[in-house]
Short mmCIF file of C-alpha atoms in Angstrom, two decimals:
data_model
loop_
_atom_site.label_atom_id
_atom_site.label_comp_id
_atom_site.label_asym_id
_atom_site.label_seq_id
_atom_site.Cartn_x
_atom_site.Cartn_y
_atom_site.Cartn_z
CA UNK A 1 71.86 108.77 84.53
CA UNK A 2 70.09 105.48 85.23
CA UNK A 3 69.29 102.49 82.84
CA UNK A 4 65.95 101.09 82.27
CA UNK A 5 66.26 98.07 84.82
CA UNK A 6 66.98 101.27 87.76
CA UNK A 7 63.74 103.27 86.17
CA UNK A 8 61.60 100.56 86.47
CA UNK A 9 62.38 99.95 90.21
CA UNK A 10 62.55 104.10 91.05
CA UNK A 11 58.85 103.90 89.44
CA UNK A 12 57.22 101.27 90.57
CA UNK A 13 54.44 101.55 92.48
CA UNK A 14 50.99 100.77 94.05
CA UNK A 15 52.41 97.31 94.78
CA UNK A 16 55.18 95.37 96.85
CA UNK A 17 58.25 94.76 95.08
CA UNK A 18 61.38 92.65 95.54
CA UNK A 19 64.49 93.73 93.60
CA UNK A 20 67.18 91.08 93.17
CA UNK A 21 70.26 93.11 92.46
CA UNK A 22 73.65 92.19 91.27
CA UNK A 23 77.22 93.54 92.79
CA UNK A 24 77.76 97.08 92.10
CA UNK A 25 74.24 97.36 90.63
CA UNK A 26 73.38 101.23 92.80
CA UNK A 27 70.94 98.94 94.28
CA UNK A 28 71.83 101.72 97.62
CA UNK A 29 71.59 104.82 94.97
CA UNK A 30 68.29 103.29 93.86
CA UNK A 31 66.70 102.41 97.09
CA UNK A 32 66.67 106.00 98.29
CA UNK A 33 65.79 107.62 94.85
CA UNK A 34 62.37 105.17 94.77
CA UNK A 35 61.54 106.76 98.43
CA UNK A 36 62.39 109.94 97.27
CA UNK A 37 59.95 109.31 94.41
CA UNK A 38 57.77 107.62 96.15
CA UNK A 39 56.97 110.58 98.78
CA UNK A 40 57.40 112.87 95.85
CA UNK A 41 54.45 111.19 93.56
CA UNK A 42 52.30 108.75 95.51
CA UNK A 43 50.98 111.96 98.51
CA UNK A 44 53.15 109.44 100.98
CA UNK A 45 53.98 111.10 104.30
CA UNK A 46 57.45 110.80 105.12
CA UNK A 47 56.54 110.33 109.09
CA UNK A 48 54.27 107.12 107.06
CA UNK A 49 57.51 105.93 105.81
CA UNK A 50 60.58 103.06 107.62
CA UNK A 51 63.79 102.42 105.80
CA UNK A 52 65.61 99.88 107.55
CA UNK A 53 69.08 98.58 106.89
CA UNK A 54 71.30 95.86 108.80
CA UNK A 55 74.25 97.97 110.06
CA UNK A 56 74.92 101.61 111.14
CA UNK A 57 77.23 102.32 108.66
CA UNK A 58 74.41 101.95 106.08
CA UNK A 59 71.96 103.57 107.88
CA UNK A 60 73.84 106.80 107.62
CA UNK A 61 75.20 106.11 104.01
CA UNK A 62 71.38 106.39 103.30
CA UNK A 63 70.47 108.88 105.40
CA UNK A 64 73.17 111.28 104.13
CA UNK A 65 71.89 110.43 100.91
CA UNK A 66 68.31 111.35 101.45
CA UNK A 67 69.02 114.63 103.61
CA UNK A 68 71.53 116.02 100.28
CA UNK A 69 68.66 114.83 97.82
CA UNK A 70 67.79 117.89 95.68
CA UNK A 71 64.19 116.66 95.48
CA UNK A 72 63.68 116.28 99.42
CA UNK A 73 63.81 119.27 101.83
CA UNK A 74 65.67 118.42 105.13
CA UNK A 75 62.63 118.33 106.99
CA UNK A 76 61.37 115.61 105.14
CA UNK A 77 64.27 113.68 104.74
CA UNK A 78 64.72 113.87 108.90
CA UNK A 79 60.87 113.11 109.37
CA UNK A 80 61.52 109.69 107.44
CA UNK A 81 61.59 106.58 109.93
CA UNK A 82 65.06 105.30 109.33
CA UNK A 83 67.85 103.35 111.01
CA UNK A 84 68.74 99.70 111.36
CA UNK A 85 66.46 96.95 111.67
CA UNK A 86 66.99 96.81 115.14
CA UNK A 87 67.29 100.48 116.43
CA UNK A 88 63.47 100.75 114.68
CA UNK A 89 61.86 97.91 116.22
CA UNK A 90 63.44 99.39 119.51
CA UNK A 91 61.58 102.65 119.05
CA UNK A 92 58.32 100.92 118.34
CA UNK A 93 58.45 99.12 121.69
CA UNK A 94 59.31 102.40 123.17
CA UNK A 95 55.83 104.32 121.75
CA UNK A 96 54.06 100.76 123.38
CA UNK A 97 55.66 100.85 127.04
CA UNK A 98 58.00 103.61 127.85
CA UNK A 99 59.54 101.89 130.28
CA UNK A 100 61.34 98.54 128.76
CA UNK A 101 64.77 96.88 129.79
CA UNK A 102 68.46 98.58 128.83
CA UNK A 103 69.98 96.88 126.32
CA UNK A 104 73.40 95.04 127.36
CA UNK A 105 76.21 96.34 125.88
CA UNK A 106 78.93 93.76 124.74
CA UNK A 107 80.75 93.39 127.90
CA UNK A 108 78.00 93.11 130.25
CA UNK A 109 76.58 90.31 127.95
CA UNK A 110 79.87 88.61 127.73
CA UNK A 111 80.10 88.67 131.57
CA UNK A 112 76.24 87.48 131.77
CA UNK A 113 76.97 84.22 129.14
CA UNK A 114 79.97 83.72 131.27
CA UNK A 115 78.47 83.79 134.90
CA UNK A 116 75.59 80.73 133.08
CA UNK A 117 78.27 79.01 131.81
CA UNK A 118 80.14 79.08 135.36
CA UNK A 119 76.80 77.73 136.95
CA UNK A 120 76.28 74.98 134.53
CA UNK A 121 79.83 73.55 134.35
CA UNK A 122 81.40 74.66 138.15
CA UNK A 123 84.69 75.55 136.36
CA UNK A 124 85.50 79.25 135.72
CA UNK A 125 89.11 78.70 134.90
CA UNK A 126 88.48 76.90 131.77
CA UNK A 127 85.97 79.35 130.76
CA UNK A 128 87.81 81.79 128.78
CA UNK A 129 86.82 84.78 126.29
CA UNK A 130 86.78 82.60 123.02
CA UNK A 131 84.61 79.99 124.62
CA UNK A 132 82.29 83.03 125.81
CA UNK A 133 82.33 84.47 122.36
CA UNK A 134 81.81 81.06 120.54
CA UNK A 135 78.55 80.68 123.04
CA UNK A 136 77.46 84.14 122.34
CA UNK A 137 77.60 83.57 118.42
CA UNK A 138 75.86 80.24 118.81
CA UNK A 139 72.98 82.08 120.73
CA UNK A 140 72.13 84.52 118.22
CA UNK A 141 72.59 82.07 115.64
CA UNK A 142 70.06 79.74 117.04
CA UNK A 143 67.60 82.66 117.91
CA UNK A 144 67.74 83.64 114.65
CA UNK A 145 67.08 80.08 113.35
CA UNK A 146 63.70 80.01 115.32
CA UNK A 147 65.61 77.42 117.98
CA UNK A 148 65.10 74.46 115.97
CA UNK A 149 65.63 71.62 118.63
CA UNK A 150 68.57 72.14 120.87
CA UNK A 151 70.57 69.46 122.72
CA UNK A 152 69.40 69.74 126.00
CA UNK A 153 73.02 71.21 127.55
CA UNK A 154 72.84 73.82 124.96
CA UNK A 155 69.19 74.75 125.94
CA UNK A 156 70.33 75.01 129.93
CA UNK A 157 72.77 77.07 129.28
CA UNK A 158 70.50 79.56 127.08
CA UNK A 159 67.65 79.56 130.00
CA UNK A 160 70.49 80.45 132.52
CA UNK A 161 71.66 83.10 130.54
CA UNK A 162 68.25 84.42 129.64
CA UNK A 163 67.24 84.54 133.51
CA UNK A 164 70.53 86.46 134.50
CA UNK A 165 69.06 89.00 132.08
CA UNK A 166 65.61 89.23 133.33
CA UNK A 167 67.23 89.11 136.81
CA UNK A 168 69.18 92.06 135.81
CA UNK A 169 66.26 93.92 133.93
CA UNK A 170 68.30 93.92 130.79
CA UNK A 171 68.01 92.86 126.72
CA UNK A 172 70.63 91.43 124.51
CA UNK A 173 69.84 93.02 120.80
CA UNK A 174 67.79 89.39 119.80
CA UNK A 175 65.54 90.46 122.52
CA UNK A 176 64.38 93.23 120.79
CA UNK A 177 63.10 90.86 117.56
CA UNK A 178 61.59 88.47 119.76
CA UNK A 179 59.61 90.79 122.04
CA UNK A 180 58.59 93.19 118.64
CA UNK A 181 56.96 89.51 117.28
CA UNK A 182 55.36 89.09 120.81
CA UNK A 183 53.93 92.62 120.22
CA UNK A 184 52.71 91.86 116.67
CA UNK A 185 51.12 88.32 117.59
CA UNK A 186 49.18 89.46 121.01
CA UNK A 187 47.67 92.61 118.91
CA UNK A 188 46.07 93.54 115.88
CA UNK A 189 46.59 96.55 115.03
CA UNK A 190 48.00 99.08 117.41
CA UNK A 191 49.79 102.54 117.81
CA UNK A 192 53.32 101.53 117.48
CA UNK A 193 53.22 101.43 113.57
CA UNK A 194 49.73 102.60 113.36
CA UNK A 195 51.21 105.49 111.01
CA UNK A 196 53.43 103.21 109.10
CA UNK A 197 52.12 102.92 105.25
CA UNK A 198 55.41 101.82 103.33
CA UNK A 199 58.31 99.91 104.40
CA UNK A 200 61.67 99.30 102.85
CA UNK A 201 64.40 96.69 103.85
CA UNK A 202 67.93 96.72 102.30
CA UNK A 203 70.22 94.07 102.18
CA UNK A 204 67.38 91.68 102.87
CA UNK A 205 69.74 88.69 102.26
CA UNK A 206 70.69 89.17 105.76
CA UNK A 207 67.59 88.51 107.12
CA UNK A 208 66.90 85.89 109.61
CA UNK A 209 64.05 84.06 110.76
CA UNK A 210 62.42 86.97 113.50
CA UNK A 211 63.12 89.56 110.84
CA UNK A 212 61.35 87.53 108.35
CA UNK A 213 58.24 86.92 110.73
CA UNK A 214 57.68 90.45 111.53
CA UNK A 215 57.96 91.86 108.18
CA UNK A 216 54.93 89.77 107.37
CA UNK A 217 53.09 90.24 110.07
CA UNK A 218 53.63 94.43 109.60
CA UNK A 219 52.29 93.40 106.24
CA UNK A 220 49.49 91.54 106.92
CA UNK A 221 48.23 93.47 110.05
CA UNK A 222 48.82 96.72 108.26
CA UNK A 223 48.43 96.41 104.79
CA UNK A 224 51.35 98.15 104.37
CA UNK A 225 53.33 98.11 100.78
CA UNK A 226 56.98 96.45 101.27
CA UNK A 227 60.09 96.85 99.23
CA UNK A 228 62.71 94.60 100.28
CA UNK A 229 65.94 94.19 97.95
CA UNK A 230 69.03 92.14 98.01
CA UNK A 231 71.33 89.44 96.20
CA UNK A 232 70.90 85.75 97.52
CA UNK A 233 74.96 85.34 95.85
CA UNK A 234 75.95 87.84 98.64
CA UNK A 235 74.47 86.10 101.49
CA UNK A 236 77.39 85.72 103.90
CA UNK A 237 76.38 85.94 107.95
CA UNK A 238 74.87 82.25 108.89
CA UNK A 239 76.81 82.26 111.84
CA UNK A 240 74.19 85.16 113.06
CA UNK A 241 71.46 82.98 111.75
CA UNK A 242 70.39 85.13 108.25
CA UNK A 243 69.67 82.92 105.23
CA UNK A 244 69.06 83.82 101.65
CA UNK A 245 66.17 82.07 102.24
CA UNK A 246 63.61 84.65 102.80
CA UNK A 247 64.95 86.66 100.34
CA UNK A 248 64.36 84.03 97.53
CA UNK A 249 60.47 83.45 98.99
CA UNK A 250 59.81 87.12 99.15
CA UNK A 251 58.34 87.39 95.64
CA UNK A 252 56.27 84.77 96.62
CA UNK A 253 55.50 84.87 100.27
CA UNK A 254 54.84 88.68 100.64
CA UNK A 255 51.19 89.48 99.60
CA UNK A 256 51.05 91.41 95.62
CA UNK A 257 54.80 91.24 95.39
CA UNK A 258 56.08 92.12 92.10
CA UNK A 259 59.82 90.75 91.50
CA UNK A 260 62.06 93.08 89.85
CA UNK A 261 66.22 92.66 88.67
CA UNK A 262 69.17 94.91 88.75
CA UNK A 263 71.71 92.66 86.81
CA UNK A 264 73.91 95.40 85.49
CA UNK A 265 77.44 95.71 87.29
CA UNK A 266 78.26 99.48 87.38
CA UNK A 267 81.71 98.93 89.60
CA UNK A 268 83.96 95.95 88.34
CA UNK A 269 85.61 95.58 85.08
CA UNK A 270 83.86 92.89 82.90
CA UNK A 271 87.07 90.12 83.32
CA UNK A 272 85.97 90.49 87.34
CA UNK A 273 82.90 90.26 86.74
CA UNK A 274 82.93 87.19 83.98
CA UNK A 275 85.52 85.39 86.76
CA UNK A 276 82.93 86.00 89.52
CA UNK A 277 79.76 84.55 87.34
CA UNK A 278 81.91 81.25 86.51
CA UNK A 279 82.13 81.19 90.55
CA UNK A 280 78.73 81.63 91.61
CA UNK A 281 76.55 80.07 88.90
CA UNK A 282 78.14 76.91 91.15
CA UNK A 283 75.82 78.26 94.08
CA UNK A 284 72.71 75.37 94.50
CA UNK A 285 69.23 77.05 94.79
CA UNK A 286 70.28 80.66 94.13
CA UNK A 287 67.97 83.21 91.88
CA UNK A 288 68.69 82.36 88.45
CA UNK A 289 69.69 86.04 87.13
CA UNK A 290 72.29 87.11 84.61
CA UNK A 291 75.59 89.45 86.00
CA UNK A 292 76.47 91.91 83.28
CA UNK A 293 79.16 93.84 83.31
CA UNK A 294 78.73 97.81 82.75
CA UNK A 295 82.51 98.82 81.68
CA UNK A 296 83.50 97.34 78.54
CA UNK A 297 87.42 97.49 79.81
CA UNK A 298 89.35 94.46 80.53
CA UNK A 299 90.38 94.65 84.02
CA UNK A 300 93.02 92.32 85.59
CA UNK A 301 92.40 88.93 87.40
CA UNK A 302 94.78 86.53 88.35
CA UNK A 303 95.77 83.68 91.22
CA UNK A 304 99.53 83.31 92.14
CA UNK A 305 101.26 80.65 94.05
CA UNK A 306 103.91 80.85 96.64
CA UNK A 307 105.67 78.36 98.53
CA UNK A 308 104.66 79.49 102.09
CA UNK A 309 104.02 82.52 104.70
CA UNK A 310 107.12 84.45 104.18
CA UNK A 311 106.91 83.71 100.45
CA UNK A 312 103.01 85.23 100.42
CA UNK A 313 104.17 88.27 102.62
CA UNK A 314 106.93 89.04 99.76
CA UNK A 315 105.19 89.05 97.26
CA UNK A 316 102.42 90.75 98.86
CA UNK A 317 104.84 93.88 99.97
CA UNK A 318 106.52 93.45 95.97
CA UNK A 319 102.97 93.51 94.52
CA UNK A 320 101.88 96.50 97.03
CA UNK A 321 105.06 98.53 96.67
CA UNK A 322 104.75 98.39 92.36
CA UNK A 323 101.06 99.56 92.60
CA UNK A 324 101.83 101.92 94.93
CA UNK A 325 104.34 103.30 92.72
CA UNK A 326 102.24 103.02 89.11
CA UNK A 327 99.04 103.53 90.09
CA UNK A 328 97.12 106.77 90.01
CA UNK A 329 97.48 108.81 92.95
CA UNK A 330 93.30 108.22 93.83
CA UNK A 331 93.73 104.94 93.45
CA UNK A 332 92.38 102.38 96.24
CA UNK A 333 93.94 98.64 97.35
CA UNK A 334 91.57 96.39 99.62
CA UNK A 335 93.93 93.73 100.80
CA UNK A 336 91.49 90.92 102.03
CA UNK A 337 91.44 88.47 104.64
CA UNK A 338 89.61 85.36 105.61
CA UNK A 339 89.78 85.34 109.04
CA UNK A 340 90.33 88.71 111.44
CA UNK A 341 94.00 86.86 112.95
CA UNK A 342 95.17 86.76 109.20
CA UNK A 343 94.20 90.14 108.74
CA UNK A 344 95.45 91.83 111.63
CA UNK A 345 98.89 90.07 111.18
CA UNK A 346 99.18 90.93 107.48
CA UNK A 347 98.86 94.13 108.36
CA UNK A 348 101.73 94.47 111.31
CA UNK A 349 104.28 92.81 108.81
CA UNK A 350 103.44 95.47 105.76
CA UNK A 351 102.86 98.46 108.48
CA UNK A 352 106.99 96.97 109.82
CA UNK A 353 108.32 96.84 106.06
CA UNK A 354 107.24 100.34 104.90
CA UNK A 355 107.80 102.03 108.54
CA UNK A 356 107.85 105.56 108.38
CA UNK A 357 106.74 106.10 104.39
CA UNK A 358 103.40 104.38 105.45
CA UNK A 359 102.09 107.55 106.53
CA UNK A 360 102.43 108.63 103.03
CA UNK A 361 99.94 106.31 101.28
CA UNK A 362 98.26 104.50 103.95
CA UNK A 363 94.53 106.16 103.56
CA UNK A 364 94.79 104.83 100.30
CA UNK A 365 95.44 100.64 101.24
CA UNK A 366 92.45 99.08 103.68
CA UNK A 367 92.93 95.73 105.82
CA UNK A 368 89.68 94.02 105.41
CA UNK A 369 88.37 90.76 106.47
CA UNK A 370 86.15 88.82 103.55
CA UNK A 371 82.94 90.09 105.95
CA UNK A 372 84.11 93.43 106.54
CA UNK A 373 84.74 93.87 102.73
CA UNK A 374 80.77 94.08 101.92
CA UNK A 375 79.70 97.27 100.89
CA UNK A 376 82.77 98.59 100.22
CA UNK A 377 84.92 98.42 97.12
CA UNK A 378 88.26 99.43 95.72
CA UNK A 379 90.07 99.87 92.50
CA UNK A 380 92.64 96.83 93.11
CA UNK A 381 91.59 94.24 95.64
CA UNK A 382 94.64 91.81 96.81
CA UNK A 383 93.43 88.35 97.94
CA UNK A 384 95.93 86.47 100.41
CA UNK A 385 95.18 82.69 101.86
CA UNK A 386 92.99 81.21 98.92
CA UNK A 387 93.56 77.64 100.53
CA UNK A 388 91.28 74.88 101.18
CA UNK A 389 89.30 75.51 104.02
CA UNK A 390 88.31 72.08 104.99
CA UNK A 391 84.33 72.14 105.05
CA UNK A 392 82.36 68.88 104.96
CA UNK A 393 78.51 70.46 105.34
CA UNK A 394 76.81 71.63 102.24
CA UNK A 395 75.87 74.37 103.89
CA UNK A 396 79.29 75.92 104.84
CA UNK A 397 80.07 75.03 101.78
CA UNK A 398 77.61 77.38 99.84
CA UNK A 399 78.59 80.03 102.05
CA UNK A 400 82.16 79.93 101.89
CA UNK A 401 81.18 80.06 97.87
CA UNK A 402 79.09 83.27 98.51
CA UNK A 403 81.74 85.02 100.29
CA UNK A 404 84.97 84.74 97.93
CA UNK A 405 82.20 85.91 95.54
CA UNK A 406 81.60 89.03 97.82
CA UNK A 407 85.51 89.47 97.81
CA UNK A 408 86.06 89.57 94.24
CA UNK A 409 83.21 91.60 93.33
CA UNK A 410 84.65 94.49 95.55
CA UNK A 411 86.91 95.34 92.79
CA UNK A 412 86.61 97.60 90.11
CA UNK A 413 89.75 97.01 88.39
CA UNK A 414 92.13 94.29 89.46
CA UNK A 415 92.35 91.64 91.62
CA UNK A 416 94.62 89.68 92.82
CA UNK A 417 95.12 86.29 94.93
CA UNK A 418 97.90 84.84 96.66
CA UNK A 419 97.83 80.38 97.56
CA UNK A 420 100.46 79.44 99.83
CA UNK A 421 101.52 76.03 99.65
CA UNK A 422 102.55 76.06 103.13
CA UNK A 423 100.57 78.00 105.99
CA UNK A 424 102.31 77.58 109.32
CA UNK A 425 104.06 74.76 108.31
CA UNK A 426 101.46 72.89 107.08
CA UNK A 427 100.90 71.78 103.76
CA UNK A 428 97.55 73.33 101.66
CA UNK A 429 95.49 72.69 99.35
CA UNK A 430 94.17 75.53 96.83
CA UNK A 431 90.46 76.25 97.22
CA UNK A 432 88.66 74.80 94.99
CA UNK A 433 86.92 77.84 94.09
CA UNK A 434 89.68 79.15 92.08
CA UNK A 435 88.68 76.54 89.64
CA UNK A 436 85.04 77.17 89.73
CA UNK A 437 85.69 81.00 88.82
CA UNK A 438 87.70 79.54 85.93
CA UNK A 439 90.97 80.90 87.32
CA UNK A 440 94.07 79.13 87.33
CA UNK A 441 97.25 79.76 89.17
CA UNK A 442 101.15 80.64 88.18
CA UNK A 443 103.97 81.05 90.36
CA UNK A 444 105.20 83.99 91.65
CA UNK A 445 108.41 85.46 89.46
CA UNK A 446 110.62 88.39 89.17
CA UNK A 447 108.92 88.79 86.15
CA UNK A 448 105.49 88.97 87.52
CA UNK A 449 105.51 92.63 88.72
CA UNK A 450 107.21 94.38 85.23
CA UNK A 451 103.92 92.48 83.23
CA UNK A 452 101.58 94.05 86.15
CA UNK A 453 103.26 97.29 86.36
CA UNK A 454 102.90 97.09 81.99
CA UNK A 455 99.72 96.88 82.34
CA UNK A 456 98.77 99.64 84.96
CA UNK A 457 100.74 101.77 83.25
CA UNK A 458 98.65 100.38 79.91
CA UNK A 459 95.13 100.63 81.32
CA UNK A 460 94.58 102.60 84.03
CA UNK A 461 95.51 105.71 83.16
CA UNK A 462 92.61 105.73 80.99
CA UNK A 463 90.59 104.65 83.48
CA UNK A 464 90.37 107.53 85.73
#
């Protein structure tokens, strides 16, 4: 059931350990067998243990895990500390003073950002939601950067905003990092985490720079053993200040840390995953690590271009419609998105084509944005936009890199792009990461759906 690079994680033990694992690599599925293992063989208390993850969603995913595990009664699995990294530095402050702020939801923070930007610039009517949301994205970003030097408007505005909230007795969710470090620094050791003997972190790519600080001061103030794992190449959410950063000084900066690798691919087809490794072995300062795919099959990868919107829709509904019609019944189609707009309009012209017969089939076709496509996956994954998006710092660069890498990898099977040479009238370039994945492009034909629907009708069959 697992290989030998999943054994050696489950097992390890009696130090800190930092697993570097590739797309599709179970690195979920492993996490939660090396707790279960962990309790199981090293006497650990599961009250001693916190599992923390970076969203909800995954919280639960691991949680049902853990409560179905043969090996773990329910009691146990309930009586492990887990949630997100957020909701469990919230209970902590909770055991140290019972009585701390509400946290703002998103509206009351939107109207708070908006009421500081009203008093700094005396002109409500230009402030509108985007400009409130852009502001409220910047702020997290720069708390999570540590709030490197700020020009000086910028750092008005944030000290308006942050006394509305302490006017209000209220928290914003950064608050909650920066007042668990404040705990951590004015203490030694105390009775929040005073029972806390192991703790886990997945998806530590997404870490930013508070995260970062209090995982090694809950390491160093409580000799505690970490396990943090994660894939630099998937690093995707700057704009909320995380950085692969920590992630790749983990091994070194966490105390006895033993690095470990999960390079095996369990979900894609080994043409995705050879296309993907072309793309991200272009990535500057990443973990040098092989990607190996599992599946011996051939899978399906190819870039088409089309001469604008309408043309991209067309084929889009063509290319949906054949699949629909040739592929297994359990099938899955991700059709991904760059940008939420795109998405949401892609999916109002196919939902208007189909019209009634999309109740039929549509559990089986998700509208995802390139974001809201990690940790998720699907046998075909549809790729619309692939045009030069016009970045000039190194750093958007890199992570505009990482994320069509996080789009491909989501499929298991086949995946397809679409590059318009015309978006909105305007005339585009291809991204120029096609190229680095070693893909290259042919136009769109009648005869392009008969050689895809040969194919499925070749390959996947066997495949299910």
């Amino acid at each position: 059931m697992w290989s030998e690079e999943q054994l050696d994680v489950i097992h390890s033990k009696s130090h800190s350990t930092c697993v570097i694992a590739a797309p599709g690599s179970g690195k979920t599925a492993v996490l939660t067998e090396h707790i279960v293992h962990s309790i199981r063989t090293d006497n650990m208390s599961p009250q001693s243990v916190m599992a923390m993850t970076f969203t909800r969603q995954a919280a639960e995913h691991m949680r049902h895990r853990l409560l179905l595990h043969p090996s773990l009664s329910v009691r146990e699995a309930e009586s492990l500390q887990l949630g997100t990294f957020h909701s469990q530095m919230f209970h902590a402050l909770l055991r140290d003073q019972a009585d701390i702020p509400v946290i703002l939801n998103s509206r009351e923070q939107a109207q708070l950002m908006r009421e500081a930007l009203v008093r700094r610039h005396r002109a409500s009517a230009a402030i509108d939601d985007r400009l409130v949301a852009e502001w409220l994205t910047m702020y997290s970003r720069d708390v999570g950067t540590g709030m490197a030097p700020l020009p000086r408007e910028k750092r008005r505005i944030y000290e308006v905003y942050r006394q509305l909230k302490r006017k209000s007795r209220r928290w914003d969710y950064e608050d909650i990092l920066l007042e668990t470090e404040r705990l951590l620094e004015r203490r030694g050791r105390d009775s929040s985490f005073e029972r806390l003997s192991y703790l886990l972190v997945d998806e530590f790519q997404d870490t930013n720079e508070p995260q970062w600080r209090i995982v090694q001061m809950l390491q160093e103030r409580y000799d505690v053993r970490v396990f943090v794992v994660g894939d630099d190449d998937q690093a995707i959410y700057a704009f909320r200040g995380a950085s692969p950063k920590y992630l790749r000084e983990a091994a070194g900066q966490l105390k006895g840390t033993v690095q470990r690798l999960l390079t095996y691919n369990f979900r894609s087809r080994h043409t995705v995953v050879d296309h993907a490794q072309h793309l991200i072995q272009h990535a500057s300062g990443r973990i040098e690590k092989p990607l190996r795919a599992f599946h011996s099959n051939v899978g399906y990868v190819q870039v088409f271009q089309v001469a604008d919107d309408l043309s991209e829709r067309f084929a889009l509904i063509q290319c949906l419609t054949t699949m629909l019609a040739t592929l297994p019944p359990t099938s899955t189609i991700g059709i991904l998105g760059r940008t939420r707009e795109r998405v949401a309009s892609v999916w109002h012209e196919v939902r208007a084509y189909f019209g009634s017969q999309w109740n039929s089939f549509h559990r089986r076709v998700q509208f995802r944005t390139f974001h809201d496509s990690k940790g998720k996956e699907w046998d075909v994954v549809l790729l619309v936009d692939l045009v030069d998006p016009h970045l000039s710092e190194p750093d958007e660069v890199e992570e505009e890199r990482r994320l069509m890498y996080v789009a491909m990898t989501r499929a298991k099977t086949v995946v397809i792009g679409f590059v318009p040479v015309r978006l909105k009238s305007h005339r585009c370039r291809q991204s120029k990461f096609l190229s680095e994945a070693a893909l290259s492009t042919q136009r769109w034909s009648s005869r392009t759906m008969t050689d895809l629907s040969d194919w499925i009708m070749a390959e996947m069959p066997s495949e299910q």
